[in-house]
CSV table of C-alpha atoms in Angstrom, one decimal:
chain,number,residue,atom,x,y,z
A,1186,MET,CA,21.3,-2.8,3.9
A,1187,SER,CA,20.8,1.0,4.4
A,1188,PRO,CA,17.7,2.6,2.9
A,1189,ILE,CA,17.9,3.6,-0.8
A,1190,SER,CA,16.9,7.1,-1.8
A,1191,LEU,CA,16.2,7.3,-5.5
A,1192,SER,CA,18.5,9.7,-7.4
A,1193,PRO,CA,17.5,11.2,-10.8
A,1194,ASN,CA,18.9,8.0,-12.3
A,1195,ARG,CA,16.1,5.9,-10.8
A,1196,ARG,CA,16.1,3.0,-13.3
A,1197,GLU,CA,19.7,2.2,-12.6
A,1198,VAL,CA,19.3,2.3,-8.9
A,1199,LEU,CA,16.2,0.1,-9.0
A,1200,ALA,CA,18.0,-2.4,-11.2
A,1201,ALA,CA,21.0,-2.5,-8.9
A,1202,THR,CA,18.7,-3.0,-5.9
A,1203,ALA,CA,16.9,-5.9,-7.6
A,1204,ALA,CA,20.2,-7.5,-8.6
A,1205,ALA,CA,21.7,-7.2,-5.1
A,1206,GLY,CA,18.6,-8.4,-3.2
A,1207,VAL,CA,17.2,-6.9,0.0
A,1208,ILE,CA,16.8,-8.0,3.5
A,1209,SER,CA,13.6,-9.9,4.3
A,1210,LEU,CA,11.5,-7.9,6.6
A,1211,LEU,CA,8.3,-8.5,8.5
A,1212,PRO,CA,5.6,-5.8,8.0
A,1213,GLN,CA,6.1,-4.8,11.6
A,1214,ALA,CA,9.9,-4.4,11.3
A,1215,LEU,CA,10.6,-1.9,8.5
A,1216,HIS,CA,13.9,-0.1,8.2
A,1217,ALA,CA,14.1,3.3,9.9
A,1218,ALA,CA,14.9,5.8,7.1
A,1219,THR,CA,17.5,8.5,7.7
A,1220,ASP,CA,15.9,10.5,5.0
A,1221,ALA,CA,12.1,11.0,5.4
A,1222,GLU,CA,11.7,11.0,1.6
A,1223,ALA,CA,13.7,7.8,1.0
A,1224,ILE,CA,12.2,5.1,-1.3
A,1225,ARG,CA,13.0,1.9,0.7
A,1226,PRO,CA,12.9,-1.5,-0.8
A,1227,PHE,CA,10.4,-3.7,1.1
A,1228,THR,CA,10.2,-7.5,1.3
A,1229,PHE,CA,8.1,-9.6,3.7
A,1230,SER,CA,7.6,-13.0,5.1
A,1231,PHE,CA,4.8,-14.5,7.2
A,1232,PRO,CA,5.7,-17.2,9.8
A,1233,ASP,CA,4.4,-20.7,9.2
A,1234,GLU,CA,3.1,-20.5,12.8
A,1235,ASP,CA,0.7,-17.7,11.7
A,1236,LEU,CA,-0.7,-19.9,8.9
A,1237,ALA,CA,-1.1,-22.9,11.3
A,1238,ASP,CA,-2.9,-20.7,13.8
A,1239,LEU,CA,-5.2,-19.4,11.1
A,1240,ARG,CA,-6.2,-23.0,10.1
A,1241,ARG,CA,-6.7,-23.9,13.8
A,1242,ARG,CA,-9.0,-20.9,14.3
A,1243,VAL,CA,-11.0,-21.6,11.2
A,1244,ALA,CA,-11.4,-25.3,12.2
A,1245,ALA,CA,-12.5,-24.3,15.7
A,1246,THR,CA,-15.2,-21.8,14.5
A,1247,ARG,CA,-18.4,-21.8,16.7
A,1248,TRP,CA,-21.1,-21.8,14.1
A,1249,PRO,CA,-24.6,-20.3,14.6
A,1250,LYS,CA,-27.8,-21.9,13.4
A,1251,SER,CA,-28.7,-21.5,9.7
A,1252,GLU,CA,-30.6,-18.4,8.5
A,1253,THR,CA,-34.4,-18.7,8.6
A,1254,VAL,CA,-34.9,-17.7,5.0
A,1255,ALA,CA,-34.1,-19.4,1.7
A,1256,ASP,CA,-32.0,-16.5,0.3
A,1257,ALA,CA,-29.3,-14.0,1.3
A,1258,SER,CA,-31.6,-11.4,2.7
A,1259,GLN,CA,-30.3,-12.1,6.3
A,1260,GLY,CA,-26.7,-12.0,5.2
A,1261,VAL,CA,-24.0,-14.4,4.2
A,1262,GLN,CA,-25.6,-17.9,4.2
A,1263,LEU,CA,-24.3,-20.6,6.5
A,1264,SER,CA,-23.8,-23.1,3.7
A,1265,THR,CA,-21.7,-20.7,1.7
A,1266,ILE,CA,-19.3,-19.6,4.5
A,1267,GLN,CA,-19.0,-23.2,5.7
A,1268,LYS,CA,-17.9,-24.4,2.3
A,1269,LEU,CA,-15.4,-21.6,2.1
A,1270,ALA,CA,-14.1,-22.3,5.6
A,1271,ARG,CA,-13.6,-26.1,4.9
A,1272,TYR,CA,-11.5,-25.3,1.9
A,1273,TRP,CA,-9.6,-22.6,3.8
A,1274,ALA,CA,-8.7,-24.9,6.7
A,1275,THR,CA,-7.6,-27.8,4.5
A,1276,ASP,CA,-6.6,-27.3,0.9
A,1277,TYR,CA,-6.1,-23.5,0.4
A,1278,ASP,CA,-2.5,-22.6,-0.3
A,1279,TRP,CA,-1.5,-19.1,0.8
A,1280,LYS,CA,2.1,-19.6,-0.3
A,1281,ARG,CA,0.9,-19.5,-3.9
A,1282,CYS,CA,-0.4,-16.0,-3.5
A,1283,GLU,CA,2.6,-15.0,-1.4
A,1284,ALA,CA,4.9,-16.1,-4.2
A,1285,GLN,CA,2.9,-13.9,-6.7
A,1286,LEU,CA,3.3,-10.9,-4.4
A,1287,LYS,CA,7.0,-11.6,-3.8
A,1288,ALA,CA,7.6,-11.7,-7.6
A,1289,LEU,CA,6.8,-8.0,-7.7
A,1290,PRO,CA,8.9,-5.0,-6.6
A,1291,HIS,CA,7.7,-3.6,-3.3
A,1292,PHE,CA,8.7,-0.3,-1.7
A,1293,VAL,CA,7.8,1.9,1.2
A,1294,THR,CA,8.2,5.6,1.7
A,1295,GLU,CA,7.2,8.0,4.5
A,1296,ILE,CA,4.6,10.5,3.6
A,1297,ASP,CA,3.1,12.9,6.1
A,1298,GLY,CA,4.5,10.9,9.0
A,1299,LEU,CA,3.2,7.5,7.8
A,1300,ASP,CA,4.9,4.7,5.9
A,1301,ILE,CA,3.1,4.1,2.6
A,1302,HIS,CA,3.7,0.8,0.9
A,1303,PHE,CA,3.4,0.4,-2.9
A,1304,ILE,CA,4.2,-1.9,-5.8
A,1305,HIS,CA,6.0,-0.2,-8.6
A,1306,VAL,CA,6.4,-1.9,-12.0
A,1307,ARG,CA,8.0,-0.1,-14.9
A,1308,SER,CA,7.2,-1.1,-18.4
A,1309,LYS,CA,9.9,-2.2,-20.8
A,1310,HIS,CA,8.4,0.0,-23.4
A,1311,GLU,CA,9.5,3.6,-24.0
A,1312,ASN,CA,7.2,6.5,-23.2
A,1313,ALA,CA,5.1,4.4,-20.8
A,1314,LEU,CA,2.4,6.5,-19.1
A,1315,PRO,CA,2.7,6.6,-15.3
A,1316,LEU,CA,-0.5,5.3,-13.7
A,1317,ILE,CA,-1.4,5.0,-10.0
A,1318,VAL,CA,-4.2,2.6,-9.3
A,1319,THR,CA,-5.9,2.6,-5.9
A,1320,HIS,CA,-7.8,-0.3,-4.3
A,1321,GLY,CA,-10.8,0.0,-2.0
A,1322,TRP,CA,-12.5,-1.8,0.9
A,1323,PRO,CA,-12.8,-4.7,1.3
A,1324,GLY,CA,-10.1,-5.0,-1.2
A,1325,SER,CA,-6.3,-4.6,-1.1
A,1326,ILE,CA,-3.3,-4.7,-3.5
A,1327,ILE,CA,-4.6,-8.2,-4.3
A,1328,GLU,CA,-7.3,-6.5,-6.4
A,1329,GLN,CA,-4.7,-5.2,-8.9
A,1330,LEU,CA,-2.4,-8.2,-9.3
A,1331,LYS,CA,-4.2,-9.4,-12.5
A,1332,ILE,CA,-3.9,-6.0,-14.3
A,1333,ILE,CA,-0.2,-5.3,-13.7
A,1334,ASP,CA,1.2,-7.3,-16.5
A,1335,PRO,CA,-1.5,-6.4,-19.1
A,1336,LEU,CA,-1.0,-2.7,-18.5
A,1337,THR,CA,2.8,-2.7,-18.2
A,1338,ASN,CA,3.4,-5.4,-20.9
A,1339,PRO,CA,0.6,-4.8,-23.4
A,1340,THR,CA,2.2,-6.5,-26.4
A,1341,LYS,CA,2.0,-9.8,-24.5
A,1342,HIS,CA,-1.8,-9.3,-24.2
A,1343,GLY,CA,-2.7,-8.3,-27.8
A,1344,ALA,CA,-2.3,-4.5,-27.4
A,1345,SER,CA,0.1,-2.0,-28.7
A,1346,ALA,CA,3.4,-0.9,-27.1
A,1347,SER,CA,2.1,2.6,-27.3
A,1348,ASP,CA,-0.5,1.6,-24.7
A,1349,ALA,CA,2.1,0.8,-22.0
A,1350,PHE,CA,2.0,2.1,-18.5
A,1351,ASP,CA,4.4,2.3,-15.6
A,1352,ILE,CA,2.1,1.2,-12.7
A,1353,VAL,CA,2.1,2.2,-9.1
A,1354,VAL,CA,-0.2,0.3,-6.7
A,1355,PRO,CA,-0.2,1.7,-3.2
A,1356,SER,CA,-1.8,0.2,-0.1
A,1357,LEU,CA,-4.2,2.7,1.5
A,1358,PRO,CA,-3.2,3.9,5.0
A,1359,GLY,CA,-4.1,1.2,7.5
A,1360,TYR,CA,-4.3,-1.5,4.8
A,1361,GLY,CA,-1.9,-4.3,3.8
A,1362,PHE,CA,1.7,-3.3,4.3
A,1363,SER,CA,1.2,0.5,4.7
A,1364,GLY,CA,1.5,1.9,8.2
A,1365,LYS,CA,-1.5,2.0,10.5
A,1366,PRO,CA,-2.4,5.6,11.4
A,1367,THR,CA,-2.2,6.5,15.1
A,1368,VAL,CA,-4.0,9.8,14.7
A,1369,THR,CA,-7.2,10.8,13.0
A,1370,GLY,CA,-7.3,12.7,9.7
A,1371,TRP,CA,-6.4,10.2,7.0
A,1372,ASP,CA,-9.4,11.0,4.8
A,1373,THR,CA,-9.6,10.8,1.1
A,1374,PRO,CA,-8.4,14.4,0.4
A,1375,ARG,CA,-5.3,13.6,2.5
A,1376,ILE,CA,-4.7,10.3,0.7
A,1377,ALA,CA,-5.0,12.1,-2.7
A,1378,ARG,CA,-2.4,14.6,-1.7
A,1379,ALA,CA,-0.2,11.8,-0.5
A,1380,TRP,CA,-0.5,10.0,-3.9
A,1381,VAL,CA,0.6,13.2,-5.6
A,1382,THR,CA,3.6,13.3,-3.3
A,1383,LEU,CA,4.4,9.7,-4.1
A,1384,MET,CA,4.2,10.1,-7.9
A,1385,LYS,CA,6.5,13.2,-7.7
A,1386,ARG,CA,8.9,11.3,-5.4
A,1387,LEU,CA,9.1,8.6,-8.0
A,1388,GLY,CA,10.1,11.2,-10.6
A,1389,TYR,CA,6.9,11.4,-12.5
A,1390,THR,CA,5.9,14.9,-13.7
A,1391,ASN,CA,2.8,13.7,-15.4
A,1392,PHE,CA,0.6,10.8,-14.5
A,1393,VAL,CA,-3.0,9.4,-14.6
A,1394,ALA,CA,-5.0,7.8,-11.9
A,1395,ALA,CA,-7.6,5.0,-11.6
A,1396,GLY,CA,-9.5,3.1,-8.9
A,1397,GLY,CA,-12.7,1.6,-7.6
A,1398,ASP,CA,-14.6,1.8,-4.3
A,1399,VAL,CA,-12.4,3.9,-1.9
A,1400,GLY,CA,-10.0,4.2,-4.9
A,1401,ALA,CA,-12.8,5.8,-6.9
A,1402,GLN,CA,-13.3,8.3,-4.0
A,1403,VAL,CA,-9.5,9.1,-4.1
A,1404,GLY,CA,-9.7,9.5,-7.9
A,1405,ASP,CA,-12.6,11.9,-7.6
A,1406,GLU,CA,-10.7,13.9,-5.0
A,1407,LEU,CA,-7.6,14.0,-7.2
A,1408,GLY,CA,-9.9,15.4,-9.9
A,1409,VAL,CA,-11.2,18.0,-7.5
A,1410,GLN,CA,-7.7,19.0,-6.3
A,1411,ALA,CA,-6.5,19.0,-9.9
A,1412,PRO,CA,-2.8,19.0,-9.0
A,1413,PRO,CA,-0.2,20.0,-11.7
A,1414,GLY,CA,0.8,16.9,-13.7
A,1415,LEU,CA,-2.5,15.0,-13.3
A,1416,LEU,CA,-3.6,14.3,-16.9
A,1417,GLY,CA,-6.7,12.3,-16.2
A,1418,VAL,CA,-8.7,9.9,-14.0
A,1419,HIS,CA,-10.5,6.6,-14.7
A,1420,SER,CA,-13.3,5.3,-12.4
A,1421,ASN,CA,-15.4,2.2,-12.3
A,1422,MET,CA,-17.5,3.6,-9.4
A,1423,PRO,CA,-17.9,7.2,-10.3
A,1424,GLY,CA,-19.6,10.0,-8.4
A,1425,THR,CA,-22.4,11.0,-10.8
A,1426,LEU,CA,-25.6,11.3,-8.7
A,1427,PRO,CA,-27.6,14.5,-9.4
A,1428,ALA,CA,-28.6,16.4,-6.3
A,1429,ASP,CA,-32.3,15.5,-6.5
A,1430,ILE,CA,-31.5,11.8,-6.9
A,1431,SER,CA,-29.1,11.9,-3.9
A,1432,LYS,CA,-31.6,13.7,-1.7
A,1433,ALA,CA,-34.5,11.3,-2.6
A,1434,LEU,CA,-32.3,8.3,-1.9
A,1435,ASN,CA,-31.1,9.6,1.5
A,1436,LEU,CA,-34.6,10.5,2.6
A,1437,HIS,CA,-36.1,7.3,1.2
A,1438,GLU,CA,-38.4,9.3,-1.1
A,1439,PRO,CA,-39.9,8.1,-4.5
A,1440,ALA,CA,-37.8,8.5,-7.6
A,1441,PRO,CA,-38.0,11.8,-9.4
A,1442,ALA,CA,-40.2,11.7,-12.5
A,1443,GLY,CA,-38.9,11.5,-16.0
A,1444,LEU,CA,-36.0,9.1,-15.6
A,1445,SER,CA,-34.6,7.3,-18.6
A,1446,ALA,CA,-34.3,3.5,-18.7
A,1447,ASP,CA,-30.6,3.7,-17.7
A,1448,GLU,CA,-31.4,6.2,-15.0
A,1449,GLN,CA,-34.2,4.1,-13.6
A,1450,ASN,CA,-32.0,1.1,-13.5
A,1451,ALA,CA,-29.4,3.1,-11.6
A,1452,TRP,CA,-32.1,4.3,-9.2
A,1453,ASN,CA,-33.3,0.7,-8.6
A,1454,GLN,CA,-29.8,-0.5,-7.8
A,1455,LEU,CA,-29.1,2.4,-5.5
A,1456,GLU,CA,-32.5,2.2,-3.7
A,1457,LEU,CA,-31.7,-1.4,-2.8
A,1458,PHE,CA,-28.2,-0.5,-1.6
A,1459,TYR,CA,-29.3,2.4,0.5
A,1460,LYS,CA,-32.1,0.4,2.1
A,1461,LYS,CA,-30.3,-2.9,2.7
A,1462,GLY,CA,-26.6,-2.7,1.7
A,1463,LEU,CA,-25.1,0.1,3.8
A,1464,GLY,CA,-24.8,-1.7,7.1
A,1465,TYR,CA,-21.0,-2.3,6.9
A,1466,ALA,CA,-20.3,1.3,5.9
A,1467,ASN,CA,-22.5,2.7,8.7
A,1468,GLU,CA,-20.7,0.6,11.3
A,1469,MET,CA,-17.2,1.4,10.1
A,1470,SER,CA,-18.1,5.1,9.7
A,1471,LEU,CA,-19.5,5.3,13.3
A,1472,ARG,CA,-17.8,2.5,15.4
A,1473,PRO,CA,-14.8,0.9,13.6
A,1474,GLN,CA,-13.1,0.1,16.9
A,1475,THR,CA,-16.0,-2.1,17.9
A,1476,LEU,CA,-15.1,-4.6,15.3
A,1477,TYR,CA,-12.7,-6.6,17.6
A,1478,ALA,CA,-14.3,-9.9,16.4
A,1479,LEU,CA,-12.8,-9.4,12.9
A,1480,GLU,CA,-9.3,-9.4,14.4
A,1481,ASP,CA,-10.0,-12.6,16.5
A,1482,SER,CA,-12.1,-14.8,14.2
A,1483,PRO,CA,-11.0,-15.5,10.6
A,1484,VAL,CA,-14.5,-16.7,9.7
A,1485,GLY,CA,-16.0,-13.5,11.2
A,1486,LEU,CA,-13.6,-11.5,9.0
A,1487,ALA,CA,-14.5,-13.6,5.9
A,1488,ALA,CA,-18.2,-13.1,6.4
A,1489,TRP,CA,-17.8,-9.3,6.9
A,1490,ILE,CA,-15.7,-9.0,3.8
A,1491,LEU,CA,-18.1,-11.2,1.7
A,1492,ASP,CA,-21.2,-9.2,2.7
A,1493,HIS,CA,-20.3,-6.0,0.7
A,1494,ASP,CA,-22.9,-5.7,-2.0
A,1495,ALA,CA,-25.5,-7.9,-3.5
A,1496,GLY,CA,-24.0,-8.3,-6.9
A,1497,SER,CA,-20.5,-9.3,-5.9
A,1498,TYR,CA,-21.8,-11.5,-3.1
A,1499,ALA,CA,-24.1,-13.4,-5.5
A,1500,MET,CA,-21.2,-13.9,-7.9
A,1501,ILE,CA,-18.8,-15.1,-5.1
A,1502,ALA,CA,-21.5,-17.4,-3.6
A,1503,ARG,CA,-22.0,-19.1,-7.0
A,1504,SER,CA,-18.2,-19.5,-7.3
A,1505,ILE,CA,-17.9,-21.1,-3.8
A,1506,ASP,CA,-20.8,-23.4,-4.8
A,1507,GLY,CA,-18.8,-24.7,-7.7
A,1508,GLN,CA,-19.7,-22.3,-10.5
A,1509,PRO,CA,-16.5,-20.3,-11.0
A,1510,GLU,CA,-17.0,-16.9,-12.6
A,1511,GLY,CA,-15.0,-13.8,-12.1
A,1512,LEU,CA,-13.5,-14.5,-8.7
A,1513,THR,CA,-12.5,-18.0,-7.7
A,1514,PRO,CA,-12.5,-19.2,-4.1
A,1515,ASP,CA,-8.7,-18.9,-4.2
A,1516,ASP,CA,-9.1,-15.2,-5.2
A,1517,VAL,CA,-11.5,-14.5,-2.4
A,1518,LEU,CA,-9.3,-16.3,0.2
A,1519,ASP,CA,-6.1,-14.6,-1.0
A,1520,ASN,CA,-7.6,-11.2,-0.1
A,1521,ILE,CA,-9.2,-12.3,3.2
A,1522,THR,CA,-6.0,-14.1,4.3
A,1523,PHE,CA,-4.0,-11.0,3.4
A,1524,TYR,CA,-6.2,-8.9,5.7
A,1525,TRP,CA,-5.8,-11.6,8.5
A,1526,LEU,CA,-2.0,-11.9,8.2
A,1527,THR,CA,-1.4,-8.2,8.2
A,1528,LYS,CA,-3.9,-7.6,11.1
A,1529,THR,CA,-5.7,-4.8,9.3
A,1530,ALA,CA,-9.3,-5.5,9.8
A,1531,VAL,CA,-9.9,-2.7,12.3
A,1532,SER,CA,-7.2,-0.3,11.0
A,1533,SER,CA,-8.7,-0.5,7.5
A,1534,ALA,CA,-12.2,0.2,8.8
A,1535,ARG,CA,-11.1,3.4,10.5
A,1536,LEU,CA,-10.6,5.0,7.0
A,1537,TYR,CA,-14.4,5.1,6.8
A,1538,TRP,CA,-14.5,7.0,10.2
A,1539,ASP,CA,-11.9,9.5,9.0
A,1540,ALA,CA,-13.6,10.0,5.7
A,1541,SER,CA,-17.1,10.4,7.1
A,1542,ALA,CA,-15.8,13.0,9.6
A,1543,THR,CA,-14.9,15.4,6.8
A,1544,ALA,CA,-17.0,14.3,3.8
A,1545,LYS,CA,-19.4,16.9,2.4
A,1546,LYS,CA,-20.6,14.5,-0.3
A,1547,GLY,CA,-22.0,11.0,-0.3
A,1548,PHE,CA,-20.2,8.0,-1.9
A,1549,PHE,CA,-21.9,8.4,-5.3
A,1550,ASP,CA,-22.6,12.2,-5.3
A,1551,VAL,CA,-21.1,14.6,-7.9
A,1552,LYS,CA,-17.8,15.8,-6.3
A,1553,GLY,CA,-17.0,18.7,-8.6
A,1554,VAL,CA,-14.3,17.4,-11.0
A,1555,ASN,CA,-14.6,20.3,-13.4
A,1556,THR,CA,-11.2,20.6,-15.2
A,1557,ILE,CA,-9.6,17.2,-15.3
A,1558,PRO,CA,-10.3,14.7,-18.1
A,1559,PHE,CA,-12.4,11.9,-16.7
A,1560,ALA,CA,-13.2,8.4,-17.9
A,1561,VAL,CA,-16.0,6.1,-16.7
A,1562,SER,CA,-16.4,2.3,-17.2
A,1563,ALA,CA,-19.9,1.2,-16.2
A,1564,PHE,CA,-20.2,-2.4,-15.1
A,1565,PRO,CA,-23.7,-3.9,-15.0
A,1566,ASP,CA,-23.5,-5.4,-11.5
A,1567,GLU,CA,-21.6,-2.6,-9.8
A,1568,ILE,CA,-23.4,-1.1,-6.8
A,1569,TYR,CA,-24.9,1.1,-9.5
A,1570,THR,CA,-24.3,1.3,-13.2
A,1571,ALA,CA,-23.7,5.0,-13.8
A,1572,PRO,CA,-25.8,6.3,-16.7
A,1573,LYS,CA,-24.0,8.2,-19.4
A,1574,SER,CA,-26.4,11.1,-19.0
A,1575,TRP,CA,-25.3,11.5,-15.3
A,1576,ALA,CA,-21.6,11.0,-16.1
A,1577,GLU,CA,-21.7,13.8,-18.8
A,1578,LYS,CA,-23.1,16.3,-16.3
A,1579,ALA,CA,-20.8,15.2,-13.4
A,1580,TYR,CA,-17.6,15.3,-15.4
A,1581,PRO,CA,-17.6,18.3,-17.9
A,1582,LYS,CA,-14.4,16.9,-19.5
A,1583,LEU,CA,-15.7,13.3,-19.9
A,1584,ILE,CA,-13.3,11.7,-22.4
A,1585,HIS,CA,-14.6,8.1,-22.3
A,1586,TYR,CA,-17.7,6.3,-21.3
A,1587,ASN,CA,-18.5,2.6,-21.9
A,1588,LYS,CA,-21.0,0.1,-20.6
A,1589,LEU,CA,-19.5,-3.4,-20.1
A,1590,PRO,CA,-21.3,-6.7,-20.7
A,1591,LYS,CA,-20.2,-8.3,-17.4
A,1592,GLY,CA,-18.7,-7.3,-14.1
A,1593,THR,CA,-19.5,-6.5,-10.5
A,1594,HIS,CA,-17.9,-4.2,-7.9
A,1595,PHE,CA,-14.3,-5.6,-8.1
A,1596,ALA,CA,-13.8,-4.8,-11.8
A,1597,ALA,CA,-10.0,-5.0,-12.0
A,1598,TRP,CA,-9.9,-8.2,-10.0
A,1599,GLU,CA,-12.9,-9.9,-11.5
A,1600,GLN,CA,-12.7,-8.8,-15.1
A,1601,PRO,CA,-9.0,-7.9,-15.7
A,1602,GLN,CA,-9.2,-8.1,-19.5
A,1603,PHE,CA,-12.2,-5.7,-19.7
A,1604,TYR,CA,-10.6,-3.4,-17.1
A,1605,SER,CA,-7.2,-3.3,-18.8
A,1606,GLU,CA,-8.9,-2.6,-22.2
A,1607,GLU,CA,-10.9,0.2,-20.6
A,1608,VAL,CA,-7.9,1.9,-19.0
A,1609,ARG,CA,-6.0,1.8,-22.2
A,1610,ALA,CA,-8.9,3.2,-24.2
A,1611,SER,CA,-9.5,5.9,-21.6
A,1612,PHE,CA,-6.1,7.4,-21.5
A,1613,ARG,CA,-5.0,6.9,-25.1
A,1614,GLN,CA,-5.8,10.4,-26.2
A,1615,LEU,CA,-3.9,11.9,-23.2
A,1616,ARG,CA,-0.5,10.4,-24.0
A,1617,SER,CA,0.7,13.3,-26.0
A,1618,ALA,CA,0.0,15.8,-23.2
């Protein structure tokens, strides 16, 4: 089948494409587009041999001795990773997740010389608001699977048709099914510009954006760039740190005096993260190519992904230990297996190198989103729970702020109902724009 370039009558073209079916393609064998701006349907298949090889590698893991402490202060605990590995090598079913992915419409388009993959689901409801949602690291499009139906089909989930979204879920460069950059420079400002191009190419003149982790950085950058048509941004990991707080944390100085209770809580969370939780980010920012082991050992990759932040690791460890909450072992393995099968452990890490090469602000610093309406959902076990006082100063056009009762770093993935409700509430007042 030749590539399909979307005409102004996009809905009919997409419907015809879906009815006709498309050729099954491996991620490494995409169609060559005759038109650089073509929207190309994308399907995928992973050979059974790859899954058999994965199980063999997991079963053949050379295990170290157990940690010498009784807690997670030395990293992912041996008992936790061994339980996950046993399940991965025996009973885990990747085909279930693959079927979920295949049930959605996937596309690729070349932007700035790189193939960008995205899921695009249009709502059946009229006047749906276009929304682009960006995942982070160590996430992927797997993070967003649970929110697609609640946001595109709100009436099925107890919400109003007037809250419907058309949703676009792209894979970051070097992640999932997107192309792996062969040159430097794919930092968050460039990704934000690419997302604007993508939304325009899909025919959307107005849209909103959301994301966490790297996706939150992209959201902040969209807000800084303030492109025409961007109506608002939602974040569950916003950049709100005042300059004095950021300076003190980076220099390991005491907290400034006069912090409120919420501000002190945020300081305590951040102080712990800056002292003990930044190892992965430092390595990927400085030496991503050194992470060969992640491409060679599934268990090495799994441990690297699990050891992101204290809150999410504690929740995942409890789930692996038989106390399911938020993310199940299947959820966790879906994401890790996706990284493994797409061979993106190192290419995804390079985004941190590119971003750190040009970044003028830290992860959590105020970025300067001065003119775009902004919404913040503060989850209690995120890396830090952004206080409203900081959010109001960081985002002069703050249109929504809410503290949630439960949730860690992976809000959309772990708490899809809360997250969907927050996104609807955040953008409700912008729909008439």
